C-alpha atoms as one frame of an Amber mdcrd trajectory, in Angstrom:
protein
   3.805 -31.140  -6.948   4.822 -33.956  -5.111   6.306 -34.032  -1.623  10.455
 -35.333  -3.820   9.766 -32.790  -6.161   8.906 -30.133  -3.863  12.140 -30.523
  -1.412  14.501 -31.255  -3.978  13.803 -28.105  -5.325  14.395 -26.891  -2.072
  17.385 -29.062  -1.612  19.160 -27.103  -4.153  17.329 -23.849  -4.033  19.271
 -23.844  -0.669  22.915 -25.227  -1.453  23.575 -22.390  -3.512  23.688 -20.699
   0.120  27.206 -21.293   0.953  27.556 -19.119   3.624  24.503 -20.000   5.860
  23.869 -23.692   8.265  19.927 -24.766   8.613  17.064 -27.176   8.055  14.439
 -27.435   5.934  11.117 -27.861   6.814   7.822 -28.955   4.274   4.773 -28.671
   5.275   1.652 -29.992   4.120   0.539 -27.737   2.218   2.534 -25.468   0.131
   4.568 -23.968   2.026   8.169 -24.530   2.705  10.762 -22.981   4.961  15.283
 -22.789   5.403  15.280 -22.402   9.143  19.548 -20.207   8.999  20.906 -21.048
  12.647  24.556 -19.335  11.189  25.309 -16.791   8.278  28.727 -15.971   7.631
  27.657 -13.039   6.385  25.779 -11.890   8.832  28.681 -13.187  11.793  31.667
 -11.572   9.375  29.310  -7.898   9.251  29.490  -7.897  13.071  32.682  -8.665
  13.518  33.989  -5.476  11.125  31.669  -3.018  13.297  29.917  -2.769  10.005
  26.129  -4.929  10.650  24.364  -3.253   7.903  26.856  -5.251   5.352  24.743
  -8.186   6.844  21.446  -6.346   5.607  22.760  -5.736   2.935  23.081  -9.413
   1.778  19.725 -10.217   3.122  17.993  -6.756   0.933  20.193  -9.441  -2.383
  18.323 -12.995  -0.299  14.910 -10.186  -1.671  15.893  -9.716  -4.990  17.788
 -13.239  -5.846  14.826 -15.304  -5.035  11.497 -12.245  -6.784  14.579 -12.840
 -10.192  15.253 -15.923 -10.744  12.506 -17.860  -8.924   9.378 -17.509 -10.127
   7.696 -20.838  -8.751   7.813 -18.912  -5.636   7.939 -16.346  -3.409   9.555
 -15.410  -0.625   9.209 -13.785   2.353  11.489 -13.729   6.028  10.098 -11.924
   9.586  13.332 -11.910  11.306  17.046 -12.311  10.520  21.005 -12.620  12.676
  21.599  -9.488  10.721  18.856  -7.234  12.814  19.756  -9.354  16.333  16.486
 -12.187  15.460  18.629 -15.598  16.647  17.452 -16.787  13.174  16.408 -16.537
   9.392  13.032 -17.268   8.787  13.373 -17.610   4.479   9.324 -19.196   4.148
   8.679 -19.669   0.825   4.942 -20.127  -1.379   4.352 -21.883  -4.251   3.200
 -19.930  -6.808  -0.037 -21.415  -8.610
C-alpha cells in the first residue's frame, strides 16, 4: 500500500483511543507503530489502587485488534499498566 494510505489507516485506528496520547511512526517496511506516552485508563487504575484494571484494558486492546482490524497483526512488548514508561503498539500489514 502507498505510504499515504497506510498513514490514513493508522490515524483512523489510533483516533479511537481517546484515552491515550502518543506518536505515530511509519517505517519504510510493512511495520508501523503508535507509541503511547500517557493513558488515562492506566493512570486512573493506579489512582484507584487497582492496577489490574489497567492490565485488563491492555488485554482488551489485543482482542480489539484481533477481531476488528483484519488488515494488521498487532503486537506489543511493553505497557504503561505494567510499569513501563510507554506502550508500544506495533503493527505489521497482513499479506
